[in-house]
Amino acid sequence: MNTMLTTILIVLAVALAALGFWLWTPDLPRDRLEARYFAPNGAYVDVDGVRLHVRDTGPREAPAIIMLHGLGSSLHTWQGWAEALDDRYRVIRLDLPAHGLTGADPAGDYSMGRWVALLDGLMDTLGLESAALVGNSMGGRLAWMTAARRLARVSALVLVSPDGFESPGFEYGRSPDVPALMGLMRHTLPAFMLRSNVEIAYADKSTLGDDVFRRYHDMMRAPGNRAALIDMMGQVMLVPPEPLLAAIEAPTLLVWGEQDAMIPVGNAQDYLDAIAGAELVAFPDLGHVPHEEAPARSLPPVADFLDRHLAGDGELETD
């Protein structure tokens, strides 16, 4: 009996060790990530101790557009829109702290107040008095909060399925409870587990290409990003957005996929009610990231809005 029990325990230990080895997902070396994702037109810009990964393309003298990605994403999510707009606009994209090649904020501060200040500092460093802000989801919240607090710096506002209103688990004035199991993400992030989470952002999951998914997975495995994301999630603090939204003076366009499974299109009405003169364009068959799921199809109304309010010229290419 003792021999049988010992054998069973050894088999279980070996099985658990094998499972742990299979699930273990180490960080990727930074030099490998930079070789794959740091473009010739990329740069690192130091702002208040944070080394922001930035891409800055288009004519220097043209009206500027700054694009802000959502949770778990990176500046690459805007590739389709950026390539079609930087013939006549200065298009700036960045990896927000805890994301992409930017990585963790040494100060450990992931509050929206900190991010508004970092965006302010980036604009100062780049010599921009003002810019149009284009933000998706979490980046949308950063965009509208900046527009509310820095009125003179935001020339136009495009909010792509932005967050900011409370929902189950995310209540005003209270940081969310981060499940203890989420801490395991520091050590394990198998591709099959992450794919199911990324696919939620797409209405047509077949359009999530392997190269795009690989980028999501790689960027999550950048050194320190997973620990920083866990810290960031614990610092989320929503405030009632209506007073801030009512203060926005920049012309505003809302963009939403009606198949958004993360932030329902019904939330668009809250923004329309709160932001004077805001417009809405909705896509019946797209999800949470229309700019990534169908960039050529989702861009024209956005480009028209920007052309009207930024006085841009030139012909748009959406091939």
Coordinates of C-alpha atoms in Angstrom, one line a residue:
M1 CA 0.0 0.0 0.0
N2 CA 2.8 2.4 0.9
T3 CA 4.6 1.6 -2.3
M4 CA 1.4 2.2 -4.3
L5 CA 0.7 5.5 -2.6
T6 CA 4.3 6.6 -3.2
T7 CA 4.0 5.7 -6.9
I8 CA 0.8 7.7 -7.2
L9 CA 2.3 10.7 -5.5
I10 CA 5.3 10.6 -7.8
V11 CA 3.1 10.3 -10.9
L12 CA 1.0 13.3 -9.7
A13 CA 4.1 15.3 -8.9
V14 CA 5.5 14.6 -12.4
A15 CA 2.2 15.5 -14.0
L16 CA 1.9 18.7 -12.1
A17 CA 5.5 19.6 -13.0
A18 CA 4.8 18.9 -16.6
L19 CA 1.6 21.0 -16.5
G20 CA 3.5 23.8 -14.9
F21 CA 6.2 23.6 -17.5
W22 CA 3.6 23.6 -20.3
L23 CA 1.8 26.6 -18.9
W24 CA 4.9 28.6 -18.0
T25 CA 5.2 31.6 -20.3
P26 CA 8.4 33.6 -19.7
D27 CA 9.1 37.1 -20.8
L28 CA 10.5 37.6 -24.2
P29 CA 13.9 39.3 -24.5
R30 CA 13.6 43.1 -25.3
D31 CA 16.1 42.9 -28.1
R32 CA 14.0 40.3 -29.9
L33 CA 10.8 42.4 -29.4
E34 CA 12.5 45.5 -30.7
A35 CA 13.9 43.6 -33.8
R36 CA 10.3 42.6 -34.6
Y37 CA 8.2 45.7 -33.6
F38 CA 10.5 48.8 -33.4
A39 CA 10.1 50.4 -36.8
P40 CA 12.7 52.7 -38.5
N41 CA 10.4 55.6 -37.8
G42 CA 10.0 54.7 -34.1
A43 CA 11.6 56.5 -31.2
Y44 CA 11.8 56.5 -27.4
V45 CA 10.7 59.7 -25.8
D46 CA 11.5 60.3 -22.2
V47 CA 8.6 62.1 -20.3
D48 CA 8.9 62.5 -16.5
G49 CA 10.8 59.3 -16.1
V50 CA 8.8 57.2 -18.5
R51 CA 10.4 56.0 -21.7
L52 CA 7.5 56.1 -24.2
H53 CA 7.7 54.1 -27.4
V54 CA 6.4 56.5 -30.1
R55 CA 5.9 56.5 -33.8
D56 CA 5.6 60.0 -35.4
T57 CA 4.9 60.1 -39.2
G58 CA 3.6 62.5 -41.7
P59 CA 4.4 66.2 -42.4
R60 CA 5.9 68.0 -39.4
E61 CA 3.9 71.2 -40.2
A62 CA 0.6 69.4 -40.7
P63 CA -2.2 69.3 -38.0
A64 CA -1.3 66.6 -35.5
I65 CA -3.3 63.5 -34.5
I66 CA -2.4 61.4 -31.4
M67 CA -3.7 57.9 -31.3
L68 CA -4.3 56.1 -28.0
H69 CA -4.8 52.3 -27.8
G70 CA -6.9 50.2 -25.5
L71 CA -6.1 47.8 -22.7
G72 CA -3.6 45.1 -23.6
S73 CA -3.0 46.6 -27.0
S74 CA -0.2 48.7 -28.5
L75 CA 0.4 51.5 -31.0
H76 CA 0.3 48.9 -33.8
T77 CA -3.4 48.6 -33.5
W78 CA -3.8 51.9 -35.5
Q79 CA -1.6 50.8 -38.4
G80 CA -4.3 50.9 -41.1
W81 CA -5.7 54.3 -40.1
A82 CA -2.2 55.8 -39.6
E83 CA -0.9 54.8 -43.0
A84 CA -4.0 56.3 -44.7
L85 CA -3.9 59.5 -42.7
D86 CA -0.2 60.4 -42.6
D87 CA -0.1 61.7 -46.2
R88 CA -1.5 64.9 -44.9
Y89 CA -1.5 64.8 -41.1
R90 CA 1.2 64.4 -38.5
V91 CA 0.2 61.0 -37.0
I92 CA 1.6 60.2 -33.5
R93 CA 1.1 56.8 -31.9
L94 CA 2.4 55.6 -28.6
D95 CA 2.5 52.6 -26.3
L96 CA 0.9 53.6 -23.1
P97 CA 2.7 52.7 -19.8
A98 CA 2.4 48.9 -18.9
H99 CA 2.0 48.2 -22.7
G100 CA 4.1 47.4 -25.7
L101 CA 7.7 48.6 -25.8
T102 CA 7.1 51.4 -23.3
G103 CA 6.7 49.0 -20.3
A104 CA 6.3 49.8 -16.7
D105 CA 6.2 53.3 -15.2
P106 CA 9.1 53.4 -12.8
A107 CA 6.8 55.5 -10.5
G108 CA 4.2 52.7 -10.5
D109 CA 1.5 55.2 -11.0
Y110 CA -1.2 54.2 -13.6
S111 CA -3.9 56.7 -12.7
M112 CA -5.6 58.7 -15.4
G113 CA -4.3 61.9 -13.8
R114 CA -0.8 60.6 -14.3
W115 CA -1.5 59.6 -17.9
V116 CA -3.0 63.0 -18.7
A117 CA 0.2 64.6 -17.4
L118 CA 2.3 62.3 -19.5
L119 CA 0.4 63.1 -22.6
D120 CA 0.7 66.7 -21.8
G121 CA 4.5 66.3 -21.4
L122 CA 4.8 64.3 -24.7
M123 CA 3.1 67.1 -26.6
D124 CA 5.4 69.6 -25.0
T125 CA 8.4 67.5 -25.9
L126 CA 7.2 67.1 -29.5
G127 CA 6.5 70.9 -29.8
L128 CA 2.7 70.5 -30.2
E129 CA 0.4 73.3 -28.9
S130 CA -2.6 71.2 -29.8
A131 CA -3.6 67.9 -31.4
A132 CA -6.7 65.8 -32.3
L133 CA -7.0 62.8 -30.0
V134 CA -8.2 59.4 -31.3
G135 CA -8.7 56.9 -28.5
N136 CA -10.1 53.4 -28.2
S137 CA -11.6 51.9 -25.1
M138 CA -9.2 52.7 -22.2
G139 CA -7.4 55.1 -24.6
G140 CA -10.8 56.7 -25.3
R141 CA -11.2 57.5 -21.6
L142 CA -7.7 59.0 -21.6
A143 CA -8.7 61.0 -24.7
W144 CA -11.9 62.5 -23.3
M145 CA -10.4 63.1 -19.9
T146 CA -7.6 65.1 -21.5
A147 CA -10.1 67.0 -23.7
A148 CA -12.0 67.9 -20.5
R149 CA -8.9 69.0 -18.5
R150 CA -6.8 70.5 -21.3
L151 CA -9.3 72.4 -23.4
A152 CA -6.9 74.4 -25.5
R153 CA -4.7 71.4 -26.3
V154 CA -7.4 69.2 -28.0
S155 CA -8.5 70.3 -31.5
A156 CA -10.8 67.4 -32.2
L157 CA -11.8 64.2 -30.5
V158 CA -12.5 60.7 -31.9
L159 CA -13.7 58.2 -29.4
V160 CA -13.8 54.6 -30.5
S161 CA -15.9 52.6 -28.1
P162 CA -14.5 54.5 -25.1
D163 CA -14.9 53.4 -21.5
G164 CA -15.6 55.5 -18.5
F165 CA -19.1 54.8 -17.3
E166 CA -19.5 52.4 -14.4
S167 CA -20.3 48.7 -15.1
P168 CA -20.4 45.5 -12.9
G169 CA -17.1 45.3 -11.1
F170 CA -16.1 48.9 -12.0
E171 CA -18.0 51.3 -9.8
Y172 CA -17.4 55.0 -9.3
G173 CA -15.0 56.0 -6.6
R174 CA -13.9 52.4 -5.9
S175 CA -10.9 50.5 -7.3
P176 CA -11.9 47.0 -8.6
D177 CA -11.1 43.8 -6.8
V178 CA -8.4 42.1 -8.8
P179 CA -8.8 38.4 -8.5
A180 CA -5.9 36.6 -6.9
L181 CA -5.7 34.2 -9.8
M182 CA -4.9 37.1 -12.0
G183 CA -1.5 37.2 -10.3
L184 CA -0.7 33.9 -12.1
M185 CA -0.5 35.9 -15.3
R186 CA 2.9 37.0 -14.3
H187 CA 4.1 33.5 -14.9
T188 CA 1.7 31.9 -17.3
L189 CA 0.0 33.2 -20.4
P190 CA -0.5 30.4 -22.9
A191 CA -1.5 31.5 -26.4
F192 CA -4.8 29.6 -26.4
M193 CA -5.9 31.4 -23.2
L194 CA -5.1 34.8 -24.5
R195 CA -6.6 34.2 -27.9
S196 CA -10.1 33.7 -26.4
N197 CA -9.8 37.1 -24.7
V198 CA -8.5 38.9 -27.8
E199 CA -11.2 37.4 -30.0
I200 CA -13.9 39.0 -27.9
A201 CA -13.0 42.3 -29.4
Y202 CA -13.8 41.1 -32.9
A203 CA -17.3 40.6 -34.3
D204 CA -15.9 38.3 -37.0
K205 CA -13.3 36.3 -35.2
S206 CA -11.9 34.9 -38.5
T207 CA -10.5 38.3 -39.3
L208 CA -8.1 38.1 -36.3
G209 CA -5.0 37.2 -38.2
D210 CA -2.2 35.1 -36.7
D211 CA 0.3 37.9 -37.1
V212 CA -2.0 40.3 -35.2
F213 CA -2.6 37.8 -32.4
R214 CA 1.1 37.0 -32.2
R215 CA 1.7 40.8 -31.7
Y216 CA -0.8 40.9 -28.8
H217 CA 0.9 37.8 -27.2
D218 CA 4.4 39.1 -27.7
M219 CA 3.6 42.5 -26.3
M220 CA 2.0 41.0 -23.2
R221 CA 5.3 39.1 -22.7
A222 CA 7.5 42.2 -22.9
P223 CA 9.6 42.4 -19.7
G224 CA 7.6 43.7 -16.8
N225 CA 4.4 44.3 -18.7
R226 CA 2.2 41.6 -17.1
A227 CA 3.1 42.7 -13.5
A228 CA 2.5 46.4 -14.5
L229 CA -0.9 45.5 -16.0
I230 CA -1.9 43.8 -12.8
D231 CA -0.8 46.9 -10.8
M232 CA -2.7 49.1 -13.3
M233 CA -5.9 47.1 -13.0
G234 CA -5.8 47.6 -9.2
Q235 CA -5.5 51.4 -9.7
V236 CA -8.5 51.9 -11.9
M237 CA -10.7 54.5 -10.4
L238 CA -13.7 55.7 -12.3
V239 CA -15.4 59.0 -11.6
P240 CA -18.9 60.1 -12.7
P241 CA -18.0 61.2 -16.2
E242 CA -20.9 63.6 -17.0
P243 CA -19.4 66.8 -15.5
L244 CA -16.1 66.2 -17.4
L245 CA -17.8 65.3 -20.6
A246 CA -20.0 68.4 -20.4
A247 CA -16.8 70.5 -20.2
I248 CA -15.4 69.2 -23.5
E249 CA -15.3 71.9 -26.2
A250 CA -13.6 70.0 -29.0
P251 CA -15.7 68.7 -31.8
T252 CA -16.4 65.0 -31.0
L253 CA -17.1 61.9 -33.1
L254 CA -18.1 58.6 -31.5
V255 CA -17.3 55.4 -33.4
W256 CA -18.8 52.1 -32.4
G257 CA -19.3 48.6 -33.6
E258 CA -22.8 47.4 -32.9
Q259 CA -21.5 43.9 -32.2
D260 CA -19.2 45.2 -29.4
A261 CA -19.2 42.5 -26.8
M262 CA -17.0 44.6 -24.4
I263 CA -18.6 48.0 -24.2
P264 CA -22.1 47.9 -25.6
V265 CA -23.1 50.4 -28.3
G266 CA -26.0 51.5 -26.1
N267 CA -23.4 53.5 -24.1
A268 CA -22.9 55.8 -27.1
Q269 CA -26.1 57.6 -26.1
D270 CA -24.6 58.5 -22.7
Y271 CA -21.8 60.3 -24.5
L272 CA -24.1 62.0 -27.0
D273 CA -26.2 63.3 -24.2
A274 CA -23.2 64.6 -22.3
I275 CA -21.0 66.1 -25.0
A276 CA -22.4 69.1 -26.8
G277 CA -22.7 68.5 -30.6
A278 CA -21.2 65.0 -30.5
E279 CA -21.8 62.9 -33.6
L280 CA -22.0 59.1 -33.9
V281 CA -21.1 56.6 -36.6
A282 CA -22.0 53.0 -35.9
F283 CA -21.0 49.8 -37.9
P284 CA -23.6 47.1 -37.7
D285 CA -21.2 44.2 -38.2
L286 CA -18.1 45.3 -36.3
G287 CA -16.9 44.8 -32.8
H288 CA -14.8 46.6 -30.2
V289 CA -11.9 47.5 -32.4
P290 CA -13.3 48.6 -35.8
H291 CA -10.0 50.3 -36.7
E292 CA -8.2 47.0 -36.4
E293 CA -11.0 44.6 -37.6
A294 CA -11.8 46.6 -40.7
P295 CA -9.6 49.6 -41.1
A296 CA -10.3 50.5 -44.7
R297 CA -14.1 50.4 -44.1
S298 CA -14.2 52.1 -40.7
L299 CA -11.8 55.0 -41.6
P300 CA -13.7 57.1 -44.2
P301 CA -16.2 58.7 -41.8
V302 CA -13.4 59.4 -39.3
A303 CA -11.2 60.9 -42.0
D304 CA -14.1 63.1 -43.2
F305 CA -14.7 64.3 -39.6
L306 CA -11.0 65.1 -39.2
D307 CA -10.8 66.9 -42.6
R308 CA -13.8 69.0 -41.6
H309 CA -12.4 70.1 -38.3
L310 CA -8.6 70.1 -38.9
A311 CA -8.8 71.7 -42.3
G312 CA -6.7 68.9 -43.8
D313 CA -6.3 68.5 -47.6
G314 CA -5.2 65.8 -50.0
E315 CA -6.9 62.6 -51.1
L316 CA -7.5 59.8 -48.7
E317 CA -6.1 56.4 -49.6
T318 CA -7.8 53.4 -48.1
D319 CA -6.5 50.5 -50.2

